[in-house]
XYZ file of C-alpha atoms in Angstrom:
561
model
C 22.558 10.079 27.043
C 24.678 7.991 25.863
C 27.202 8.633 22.752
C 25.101 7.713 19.516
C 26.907 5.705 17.019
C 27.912 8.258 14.444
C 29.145 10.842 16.847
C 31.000 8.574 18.514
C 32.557 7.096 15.317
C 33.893 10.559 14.347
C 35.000 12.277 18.059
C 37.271 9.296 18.469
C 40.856 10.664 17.415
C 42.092 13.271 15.514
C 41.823 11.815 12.177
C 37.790 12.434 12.756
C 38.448 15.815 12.470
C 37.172 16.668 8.921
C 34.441 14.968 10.031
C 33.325 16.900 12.468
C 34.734 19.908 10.229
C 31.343 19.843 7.957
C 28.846 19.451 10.760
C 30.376 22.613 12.402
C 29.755 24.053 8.626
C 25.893 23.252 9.706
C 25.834 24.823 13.000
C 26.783 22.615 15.129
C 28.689 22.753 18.251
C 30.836 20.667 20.481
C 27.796 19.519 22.795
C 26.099 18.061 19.535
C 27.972 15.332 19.174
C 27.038 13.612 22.383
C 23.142 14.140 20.724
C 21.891 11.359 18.737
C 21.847 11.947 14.876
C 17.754 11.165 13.684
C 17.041 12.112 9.752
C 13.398 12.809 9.199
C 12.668 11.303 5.255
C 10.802 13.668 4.182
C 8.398 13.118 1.163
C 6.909 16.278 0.929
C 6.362 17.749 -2.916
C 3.827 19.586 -4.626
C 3.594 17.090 -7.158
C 0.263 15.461 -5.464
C -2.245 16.030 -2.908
C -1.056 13.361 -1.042
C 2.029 14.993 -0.374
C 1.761 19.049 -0.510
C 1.029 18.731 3.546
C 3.765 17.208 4.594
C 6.148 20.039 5.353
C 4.067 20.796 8.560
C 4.355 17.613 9.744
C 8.660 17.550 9.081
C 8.860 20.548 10.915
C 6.742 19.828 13.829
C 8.773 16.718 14.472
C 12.295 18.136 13.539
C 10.672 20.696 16.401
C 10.307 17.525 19.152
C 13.392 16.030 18.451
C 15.295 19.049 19.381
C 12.956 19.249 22.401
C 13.973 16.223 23.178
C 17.991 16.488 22.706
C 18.347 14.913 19.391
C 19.734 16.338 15.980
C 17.228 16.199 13.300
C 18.658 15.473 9.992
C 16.108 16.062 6.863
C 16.885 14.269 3.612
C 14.162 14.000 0.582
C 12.449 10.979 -0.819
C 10.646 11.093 -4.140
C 7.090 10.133 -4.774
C 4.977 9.463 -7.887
C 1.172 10.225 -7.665
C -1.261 7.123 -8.664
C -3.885 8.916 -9.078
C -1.856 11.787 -11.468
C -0.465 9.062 -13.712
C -3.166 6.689 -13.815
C -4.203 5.393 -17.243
C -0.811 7.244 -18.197
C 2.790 5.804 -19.213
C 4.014 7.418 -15.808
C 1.607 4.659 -13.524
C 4.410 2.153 -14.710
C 6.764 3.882 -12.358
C 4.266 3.951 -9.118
C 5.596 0.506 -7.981
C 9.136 0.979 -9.162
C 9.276 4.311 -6.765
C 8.654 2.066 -3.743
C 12.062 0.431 -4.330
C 13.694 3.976 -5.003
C 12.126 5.035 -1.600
C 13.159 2.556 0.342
C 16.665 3.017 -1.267
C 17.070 6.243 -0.190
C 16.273 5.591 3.312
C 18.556 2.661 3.166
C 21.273 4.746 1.567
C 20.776 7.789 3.919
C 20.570 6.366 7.381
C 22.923 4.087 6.597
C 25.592 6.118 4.304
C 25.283 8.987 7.390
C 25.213 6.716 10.169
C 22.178 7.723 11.827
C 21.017 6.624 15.359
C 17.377 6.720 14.092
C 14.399 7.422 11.546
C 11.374 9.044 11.340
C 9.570 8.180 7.676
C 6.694 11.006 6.984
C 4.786 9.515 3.937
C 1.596 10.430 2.043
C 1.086 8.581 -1.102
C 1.213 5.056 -1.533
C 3.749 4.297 -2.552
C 5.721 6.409 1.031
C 4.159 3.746 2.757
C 5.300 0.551 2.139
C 8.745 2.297 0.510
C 9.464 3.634 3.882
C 9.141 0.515 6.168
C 11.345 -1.631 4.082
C 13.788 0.854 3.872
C 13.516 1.261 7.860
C 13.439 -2.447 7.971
C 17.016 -2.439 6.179
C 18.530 -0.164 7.597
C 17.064 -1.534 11.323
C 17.609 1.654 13.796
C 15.289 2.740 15.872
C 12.322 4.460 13.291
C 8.678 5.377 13.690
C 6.522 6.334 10.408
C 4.284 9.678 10.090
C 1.593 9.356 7.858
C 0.831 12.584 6.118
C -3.041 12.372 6.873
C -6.086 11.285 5.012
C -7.880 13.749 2.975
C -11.537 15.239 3.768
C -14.302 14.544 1.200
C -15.221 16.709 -1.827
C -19.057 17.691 -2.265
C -21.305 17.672 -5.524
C -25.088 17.855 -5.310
C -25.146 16.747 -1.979
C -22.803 14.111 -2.396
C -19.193 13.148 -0.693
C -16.647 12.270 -3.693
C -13.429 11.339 -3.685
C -11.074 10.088 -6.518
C -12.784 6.823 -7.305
C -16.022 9.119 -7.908
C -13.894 10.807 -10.860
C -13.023 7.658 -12.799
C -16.538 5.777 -12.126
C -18.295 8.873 -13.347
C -16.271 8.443 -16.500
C -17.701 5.519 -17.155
C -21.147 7.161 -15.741
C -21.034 9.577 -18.691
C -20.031 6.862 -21.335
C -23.308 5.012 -20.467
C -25.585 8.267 -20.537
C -25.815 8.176 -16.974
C -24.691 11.778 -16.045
C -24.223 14.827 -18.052
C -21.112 16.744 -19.154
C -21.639 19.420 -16.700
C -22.110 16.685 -14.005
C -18.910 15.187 -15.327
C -16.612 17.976 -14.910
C -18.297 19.240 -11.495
C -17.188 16.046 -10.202
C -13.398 16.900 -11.697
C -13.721 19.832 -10.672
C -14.998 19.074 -6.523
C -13.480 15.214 -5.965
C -9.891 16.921 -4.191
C -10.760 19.681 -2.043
C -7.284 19.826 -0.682
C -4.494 17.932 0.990
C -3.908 14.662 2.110
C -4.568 11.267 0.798
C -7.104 9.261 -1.228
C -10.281 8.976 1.313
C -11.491 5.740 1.261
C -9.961 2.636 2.521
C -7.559 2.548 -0.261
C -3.861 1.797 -0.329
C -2.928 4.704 1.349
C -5.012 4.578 4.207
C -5.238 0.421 4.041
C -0.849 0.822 4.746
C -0.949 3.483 7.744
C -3.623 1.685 8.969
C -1.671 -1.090 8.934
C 1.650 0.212 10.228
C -0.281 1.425 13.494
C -1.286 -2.105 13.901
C 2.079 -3.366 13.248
C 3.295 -0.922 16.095
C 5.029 1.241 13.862
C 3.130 4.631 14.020
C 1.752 5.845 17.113
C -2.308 5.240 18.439
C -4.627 7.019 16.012
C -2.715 8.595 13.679
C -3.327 6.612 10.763
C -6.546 7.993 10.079
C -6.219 11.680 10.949
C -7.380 14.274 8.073
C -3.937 16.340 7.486
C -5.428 19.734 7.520
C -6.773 19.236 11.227
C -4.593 20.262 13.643
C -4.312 17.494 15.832
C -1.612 15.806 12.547
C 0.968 18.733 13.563
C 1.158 17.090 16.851
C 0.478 13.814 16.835
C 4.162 14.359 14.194
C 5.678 15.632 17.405
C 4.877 13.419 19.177
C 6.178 10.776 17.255
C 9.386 12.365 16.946
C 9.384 12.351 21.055
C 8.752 8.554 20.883
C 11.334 7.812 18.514
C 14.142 9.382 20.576
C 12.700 7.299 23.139
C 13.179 4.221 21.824
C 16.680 5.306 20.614
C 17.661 5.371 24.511
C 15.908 2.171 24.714
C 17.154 0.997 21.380
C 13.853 -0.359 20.464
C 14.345 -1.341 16.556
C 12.225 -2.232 13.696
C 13.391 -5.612 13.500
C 12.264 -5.880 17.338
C 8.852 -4.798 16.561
C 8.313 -6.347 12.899
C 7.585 -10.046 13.707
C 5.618 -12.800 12.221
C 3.242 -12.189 14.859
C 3.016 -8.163 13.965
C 2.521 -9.056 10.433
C -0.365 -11.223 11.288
C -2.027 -8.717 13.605
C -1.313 -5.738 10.684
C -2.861 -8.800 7.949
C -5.850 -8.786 10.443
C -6.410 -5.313 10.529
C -6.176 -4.645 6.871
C -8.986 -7.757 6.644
C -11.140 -6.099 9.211
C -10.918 -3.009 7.594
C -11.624 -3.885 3.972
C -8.228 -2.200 2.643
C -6.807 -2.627 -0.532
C -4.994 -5.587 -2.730
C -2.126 -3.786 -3.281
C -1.337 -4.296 0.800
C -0.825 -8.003 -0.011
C 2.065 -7.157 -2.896
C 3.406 -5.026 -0.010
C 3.680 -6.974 2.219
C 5.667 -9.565 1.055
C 8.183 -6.973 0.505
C 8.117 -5.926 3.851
C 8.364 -9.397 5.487
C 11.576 -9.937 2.721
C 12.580 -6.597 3.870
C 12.284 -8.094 7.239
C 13.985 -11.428 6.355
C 10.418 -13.234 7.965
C 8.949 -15.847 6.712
C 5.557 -15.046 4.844
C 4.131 -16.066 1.890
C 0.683 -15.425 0.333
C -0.689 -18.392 1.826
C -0.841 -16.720 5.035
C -3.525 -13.274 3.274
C -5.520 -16.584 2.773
C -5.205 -17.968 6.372
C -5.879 -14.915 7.963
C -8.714 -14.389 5.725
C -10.683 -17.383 6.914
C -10.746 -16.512 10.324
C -10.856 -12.204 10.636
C -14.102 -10.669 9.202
C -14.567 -7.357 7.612
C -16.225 -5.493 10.315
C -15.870 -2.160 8.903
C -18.301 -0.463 6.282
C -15.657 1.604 4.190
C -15.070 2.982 0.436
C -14.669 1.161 -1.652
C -17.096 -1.192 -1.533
C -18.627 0.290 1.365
C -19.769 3.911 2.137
C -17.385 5.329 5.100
C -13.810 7.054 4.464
C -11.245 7.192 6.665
C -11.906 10.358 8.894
C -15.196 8.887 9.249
C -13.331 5.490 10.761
C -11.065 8.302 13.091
C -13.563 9.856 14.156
C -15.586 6.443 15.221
C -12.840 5.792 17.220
C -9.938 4.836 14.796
C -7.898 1.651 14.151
C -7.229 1.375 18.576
C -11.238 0.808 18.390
C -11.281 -1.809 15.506
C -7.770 -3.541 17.396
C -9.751 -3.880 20.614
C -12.603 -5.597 18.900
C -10.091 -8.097 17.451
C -7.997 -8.580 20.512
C -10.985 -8.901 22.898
C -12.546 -11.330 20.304
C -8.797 -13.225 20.106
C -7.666 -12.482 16.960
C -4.793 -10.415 17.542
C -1.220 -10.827 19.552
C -1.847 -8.546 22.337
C 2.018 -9.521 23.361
C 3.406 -7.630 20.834
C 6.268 -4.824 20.687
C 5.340 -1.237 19.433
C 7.740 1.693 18.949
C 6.260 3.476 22.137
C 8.254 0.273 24.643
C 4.692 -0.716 25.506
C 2.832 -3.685 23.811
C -0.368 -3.977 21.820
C -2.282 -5.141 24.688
C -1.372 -1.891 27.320
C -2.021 0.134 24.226
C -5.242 -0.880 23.755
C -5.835 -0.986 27.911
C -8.514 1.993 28.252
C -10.221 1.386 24.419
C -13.459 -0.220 25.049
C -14.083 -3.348 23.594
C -17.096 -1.878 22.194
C -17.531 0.547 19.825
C -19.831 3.474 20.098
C -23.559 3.358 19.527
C -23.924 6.228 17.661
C -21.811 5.577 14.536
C -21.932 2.656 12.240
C -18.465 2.689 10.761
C -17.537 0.030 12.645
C -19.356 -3.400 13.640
C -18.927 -6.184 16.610
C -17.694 -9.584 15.398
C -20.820 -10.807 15.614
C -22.530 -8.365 13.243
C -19.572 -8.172 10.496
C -19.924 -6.819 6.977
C -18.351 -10.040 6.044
C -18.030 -12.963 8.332
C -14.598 -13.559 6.185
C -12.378 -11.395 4.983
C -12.220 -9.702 1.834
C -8.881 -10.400 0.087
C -9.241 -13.812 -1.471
C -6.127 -15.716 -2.967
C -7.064 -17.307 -5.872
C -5.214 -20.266 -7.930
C -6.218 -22.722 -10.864
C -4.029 -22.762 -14.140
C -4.388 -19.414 -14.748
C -2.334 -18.660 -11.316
C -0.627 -21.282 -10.022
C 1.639 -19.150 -7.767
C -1.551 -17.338 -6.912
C -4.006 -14.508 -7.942
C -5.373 -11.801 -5.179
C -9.182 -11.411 -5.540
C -11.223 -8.610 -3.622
C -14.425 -10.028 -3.075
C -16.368 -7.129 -0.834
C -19.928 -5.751 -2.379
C -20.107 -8.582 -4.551
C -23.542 -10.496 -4.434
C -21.969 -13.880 -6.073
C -17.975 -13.653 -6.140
C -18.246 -16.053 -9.316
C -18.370 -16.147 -12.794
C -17.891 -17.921 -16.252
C -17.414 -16.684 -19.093
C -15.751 -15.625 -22.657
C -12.493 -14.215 -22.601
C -11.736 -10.475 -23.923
C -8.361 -10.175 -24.293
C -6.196 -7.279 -24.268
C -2.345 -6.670 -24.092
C -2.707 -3.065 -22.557
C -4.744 -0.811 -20.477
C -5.801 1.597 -23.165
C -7.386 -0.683 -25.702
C -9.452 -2.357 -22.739
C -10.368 1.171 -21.875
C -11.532 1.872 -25.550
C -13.571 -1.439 -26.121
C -15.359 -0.924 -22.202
C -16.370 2.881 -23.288
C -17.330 1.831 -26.662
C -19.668 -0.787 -25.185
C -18.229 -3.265 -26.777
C -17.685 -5.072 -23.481
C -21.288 -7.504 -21.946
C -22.517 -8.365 -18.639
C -21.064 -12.363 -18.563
C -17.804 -11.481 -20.284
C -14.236 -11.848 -18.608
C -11.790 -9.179 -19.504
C -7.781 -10.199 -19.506
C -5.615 -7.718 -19.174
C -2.098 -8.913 -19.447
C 1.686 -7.915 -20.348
C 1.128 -5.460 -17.230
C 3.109 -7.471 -14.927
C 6.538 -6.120 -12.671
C 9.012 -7.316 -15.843
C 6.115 -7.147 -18.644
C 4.708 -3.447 -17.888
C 7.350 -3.009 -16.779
C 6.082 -1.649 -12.977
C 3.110 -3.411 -12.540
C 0.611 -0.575 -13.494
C -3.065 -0.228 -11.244
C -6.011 -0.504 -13.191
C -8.622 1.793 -12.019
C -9.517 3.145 -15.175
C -10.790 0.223 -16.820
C -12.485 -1.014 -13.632
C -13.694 2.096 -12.488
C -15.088 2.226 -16.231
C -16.896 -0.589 -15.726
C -18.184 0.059 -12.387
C -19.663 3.430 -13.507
C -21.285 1.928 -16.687
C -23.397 -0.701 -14.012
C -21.102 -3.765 -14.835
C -18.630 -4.207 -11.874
C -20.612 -7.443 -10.654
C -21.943 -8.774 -13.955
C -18.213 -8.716 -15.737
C -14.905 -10.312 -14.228
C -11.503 -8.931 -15.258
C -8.370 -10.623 -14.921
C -4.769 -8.891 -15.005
C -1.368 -9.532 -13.866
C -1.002 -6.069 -13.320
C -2.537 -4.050 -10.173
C -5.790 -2.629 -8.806
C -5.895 0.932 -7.287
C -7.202 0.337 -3.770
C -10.398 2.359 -4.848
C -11.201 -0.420 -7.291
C -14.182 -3.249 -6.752
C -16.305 -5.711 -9.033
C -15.145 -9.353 -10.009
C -11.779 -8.608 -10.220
C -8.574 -10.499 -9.976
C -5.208 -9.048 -9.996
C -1.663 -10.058 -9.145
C -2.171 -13.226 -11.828
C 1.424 -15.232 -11.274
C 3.514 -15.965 -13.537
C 2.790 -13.293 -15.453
C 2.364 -13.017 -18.941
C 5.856 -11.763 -19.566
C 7.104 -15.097 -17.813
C 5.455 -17.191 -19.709
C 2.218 -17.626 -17.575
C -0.980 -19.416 -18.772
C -2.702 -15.774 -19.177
C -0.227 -15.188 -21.964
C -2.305 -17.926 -23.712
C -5.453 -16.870 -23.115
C -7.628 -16.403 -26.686
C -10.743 -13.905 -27.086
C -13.566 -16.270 -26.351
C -12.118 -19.063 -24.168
C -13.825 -19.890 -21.330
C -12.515 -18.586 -17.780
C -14.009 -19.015 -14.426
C -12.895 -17.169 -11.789
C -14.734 -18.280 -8.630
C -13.775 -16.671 -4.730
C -15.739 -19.871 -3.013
C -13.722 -22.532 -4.472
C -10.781 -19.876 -4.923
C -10.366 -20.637 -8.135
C -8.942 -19.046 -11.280
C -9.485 -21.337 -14.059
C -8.723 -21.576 -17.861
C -11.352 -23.509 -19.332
C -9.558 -25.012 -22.327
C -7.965 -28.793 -22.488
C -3.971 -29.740 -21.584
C -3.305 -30.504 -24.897
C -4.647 -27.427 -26.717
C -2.512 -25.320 -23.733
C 0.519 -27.416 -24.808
C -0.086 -26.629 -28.809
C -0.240 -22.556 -27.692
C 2.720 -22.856 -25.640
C 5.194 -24.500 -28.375
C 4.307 -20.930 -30.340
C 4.569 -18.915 -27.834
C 7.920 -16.257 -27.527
C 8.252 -13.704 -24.701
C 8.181 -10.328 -26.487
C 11.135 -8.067 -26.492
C 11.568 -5.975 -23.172
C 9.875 -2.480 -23.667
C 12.682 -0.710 -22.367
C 16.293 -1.458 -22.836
C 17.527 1.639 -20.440
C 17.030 3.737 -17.094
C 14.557 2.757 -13.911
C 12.528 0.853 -15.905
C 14.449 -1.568 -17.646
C 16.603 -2.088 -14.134
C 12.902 -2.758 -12.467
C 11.865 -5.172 -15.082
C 15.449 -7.116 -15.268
C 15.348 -7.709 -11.457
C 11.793 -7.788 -10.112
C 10.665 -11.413 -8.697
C 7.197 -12.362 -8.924
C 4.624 -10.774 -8.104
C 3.591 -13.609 -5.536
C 7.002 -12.778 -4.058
C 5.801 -9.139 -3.372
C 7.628 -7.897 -6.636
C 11.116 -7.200 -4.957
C 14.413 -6.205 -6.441
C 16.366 -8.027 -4.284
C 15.329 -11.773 -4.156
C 17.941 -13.303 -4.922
C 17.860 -16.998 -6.032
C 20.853 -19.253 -6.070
């Protein structure tokens, strides 16, 4: 093998010398530095579920890479539990941990000079963090994914962490008991690995295996089965791989990849938080995407998958009906994916995909033909009107009539919407705004599951709409609309918004409307003043001074001349 770039850069002269000085203070020897240099990002913690796996996974591939004559280099990358800080001041630093993420990958691969990257991620937040920082950096990388968890078990029951925050809402109606309520605490997590359903977790890996970033089938693997530990190796094999064939992420990550990961996250029913995403990964990417494309996409790829949340699968029920290969082979046999395309392994989509049948097994019903879909569109609506005109994301799955009209609720944070919902104080026909939870206005862009999951739980999550500019967890559902741009904070229309106006928010028009007349919008605006910044100092303050739009994917580093 050829020299890799760093060793090269420091065996060339004596001045490299101290260099190679502190390498030799690691272990190394003379033969080493003719190896290629790969870090492994390693997200492992025991601050979350999500994440407490992980460290079988970083050593199993630090173990192939050596196997395969390469020098694995382990660094850390933080990560922030949703589900742990949800409802809590701590969700407003979920999103802003994506940008520290990909950071650190940036600043390590690129600060060290490594020939390559391997990203093992759990939560969220890994995901998306880790491609752009792979993107930026742009030498050869492959992403782990740390493995989806299994399902808890109450009275017969599978839960997950959706069940905890709907039964909440369960209990506030007099639906369940207290003893119900804290069995369902108590049995939701029965160990490690990620959220279960399709939610953001699961919605990303999914779609970084379509995207050709992660190896065949293991976006959906359960991380305490065994097969995890060496599908990681084998990943780790690959990568060095497609070092010697220097096979990067900017080869792979093209307009036509993102459309073929958009299609899979529509067929799949995965979460609105992939569309903020993934506008930071096509910036990271420097591709040209926009949120008009979710929409385009979404007209012609149906939901053909019958997952949480709306639906009643998780994901090691999807794996084990034949993973995302099966539910790519449906959409490339039925023409709606770009068989042509690179993946990290040197082979395209299409030779992937050559011995999956085109149809899946008759003996599950995870996942559908095309011409039996859940949907016959896709799920993630984008919504605009004067309440959005850069756009609103809407996810319309297990909705009998995506539309509504009715009286605003208005609140300026999560916890006072919260209140009002478990104090009944919010109807069947009512629209609840949430606003000021937008990237600069949170700041961070907090999810929402608590007052949606309220509402779901108390029998309301088709009969009541809510409107934010913040996010949805991707275990949320019901008549919601998140994402609302401009925000509030920016001086968007849903900073105007007064209790009892009229809104309509309606997925078949794709509309998101403020029912009141130009001139009375005009009279609000002349009094309107953008509140004082809630932080002045630290992460947050730097996240809210920089972030673009949330239609812009919520980036730090759009910069606008």
């Amino acid at each position: 093998m050829a020299l890799n770039r760093r060793s090269k850069n420091i065996t060339e002269g004596v001045q490299r010398a101290p260099n190679r000085s502190m390498y030799y203070g690691m272990g190394y020897e003379a033969a080493d530095f003719n190896k290629p240099m790969v870090g492994i990002a390693n997200s492992h913690s025991t601050i979350t579920p999500c994440n407490a796996g992980l460290q079988p996974l970083a050593d199993a591939a630090q173990e192939g890479l050596r196997e395969a004559g390469a020098n694995p280099q382990i660094f850390g990358t933080p990560t922030i539990s949703d589900g742990m800080s949800m409802g809590t001041e701590g969700m407003k630093y979920s999103l802003v941990s994506r940008e520290v993420i990909a950071d650190c990958i940036e600043t390590c691969v690129g600060g060290q000079w490594m020939d390559g990257v391997l990203v093992i991620g759990g939560c969220d937040k890994n995901m998306p963090g880790g491609m752009m920082g792979m993107l930026r950096a742009n030498v050869p990388s492959i992403f782990v994914y740390g493995g989806t968890i299994l399902p808890g078990r109450h009275n017969g029951q599978d839960l997950n962490i959706v069940s905890v925050f709907e039964a909440v809402g369960e209990h506030a109606a007099g639906r369940i008991k207290d003893e119900d309520l804290l069995a369902i605490e108590r049995n939701a997590i029965p160990g490690t690995g990620s959220c279960g359903g399709m939610y953001t977790a699961n919605t990303m890996s999914s779609a970084f295996e379509a995207l050709g970033m992660s190896l065949p089938y293991s976006s959906t693997m359960a991380n305490v089965e065994s097969e995890i530990k060496e599908s990681a190796k084998q990943s780790a094999l690959a990568l060095v791989e497609a070092i010697r064939q220097d096979i990067k992420p900017r080869d792979i990550v093209t307009r036509e990849s993102l459309e073929n990961a958009v299609s899979v996250i529509m067929a799949t029913g995965g979460s609105t938080n992939a569309v903020l995403h993934f506008l930071a990964i096509a910036h990271a990417a420097e591709i040209d995407w926009s949120i008009d494309d979710f929409e385009r996409i979404r007209q012609r790829v149906p939901v053909i998958c019958d997952l949480k949340p709306s639906g009643q699968y998780l994901a090691i029920d999807l794996h084990r009906a034949g993973g995302i290969p099966q539910v790519m082979k449906i959409l490339l046999d039925g023409g709606l994916l770009h068989g042509d395309c690179m993946t990290v392994t040197g082979k395209t989509i299409a030779e992937l995909l050559a011995d999956v049948s085109a149809t899946p097994a008759a003996d599950q019903s995870v996942i559908r033909t095309l011409d039996n879909p859940m949907y016959a569109k896709g799920h993630l609506a984008i919504l605009r009107g004067n309440l959005a005109e850069e756009g609103a994301v809407a996810k319309i799955t297990g909705l009998k009539n995506p539309a509504i009209t009715g009286p605003a609720k208005v609140f300026d944070d999560e916890q006072s919407a919260l209140d009002a919902i478990l104090a009944n104080k919010v109807e069947a026909g009512d629209v609840v705004v949430l606003r000021y939870l937008g990237p600069k206005g949170g700041p961070g862009m907090p999810e929402m599951l608590a007052p949606t999951g309220a509402l779901v739980g108390q029998g309301l999550g088709e009969s009541v709409g809510l409107i934010t500019d913040g996010r949805f967890s991707g275990g949320t559902w019901g008549m919601v609309v998140g994402h609302v741009a401009p925000e509030a904070y920016a001086g968007g229309l849903i900073g105007l918004v007064e209790e009892g106006d009229s809104i309509t928010i309606d997925a078949h028009t794709l509309t998101l409307q403020l029912n009141v007349d130009d001139a009375e919008i005009a009279r609000r605006r002349s009094h309107w003043t953008q509140p004082a910044p809630r932080y002045t100092r630290g992460v947050l303050a730097k996240f809210a001074k920089n972030a673009a739009s949330a239609s812009r994917g919520a980036v730090l580093d759009l910069y606008e001349e």
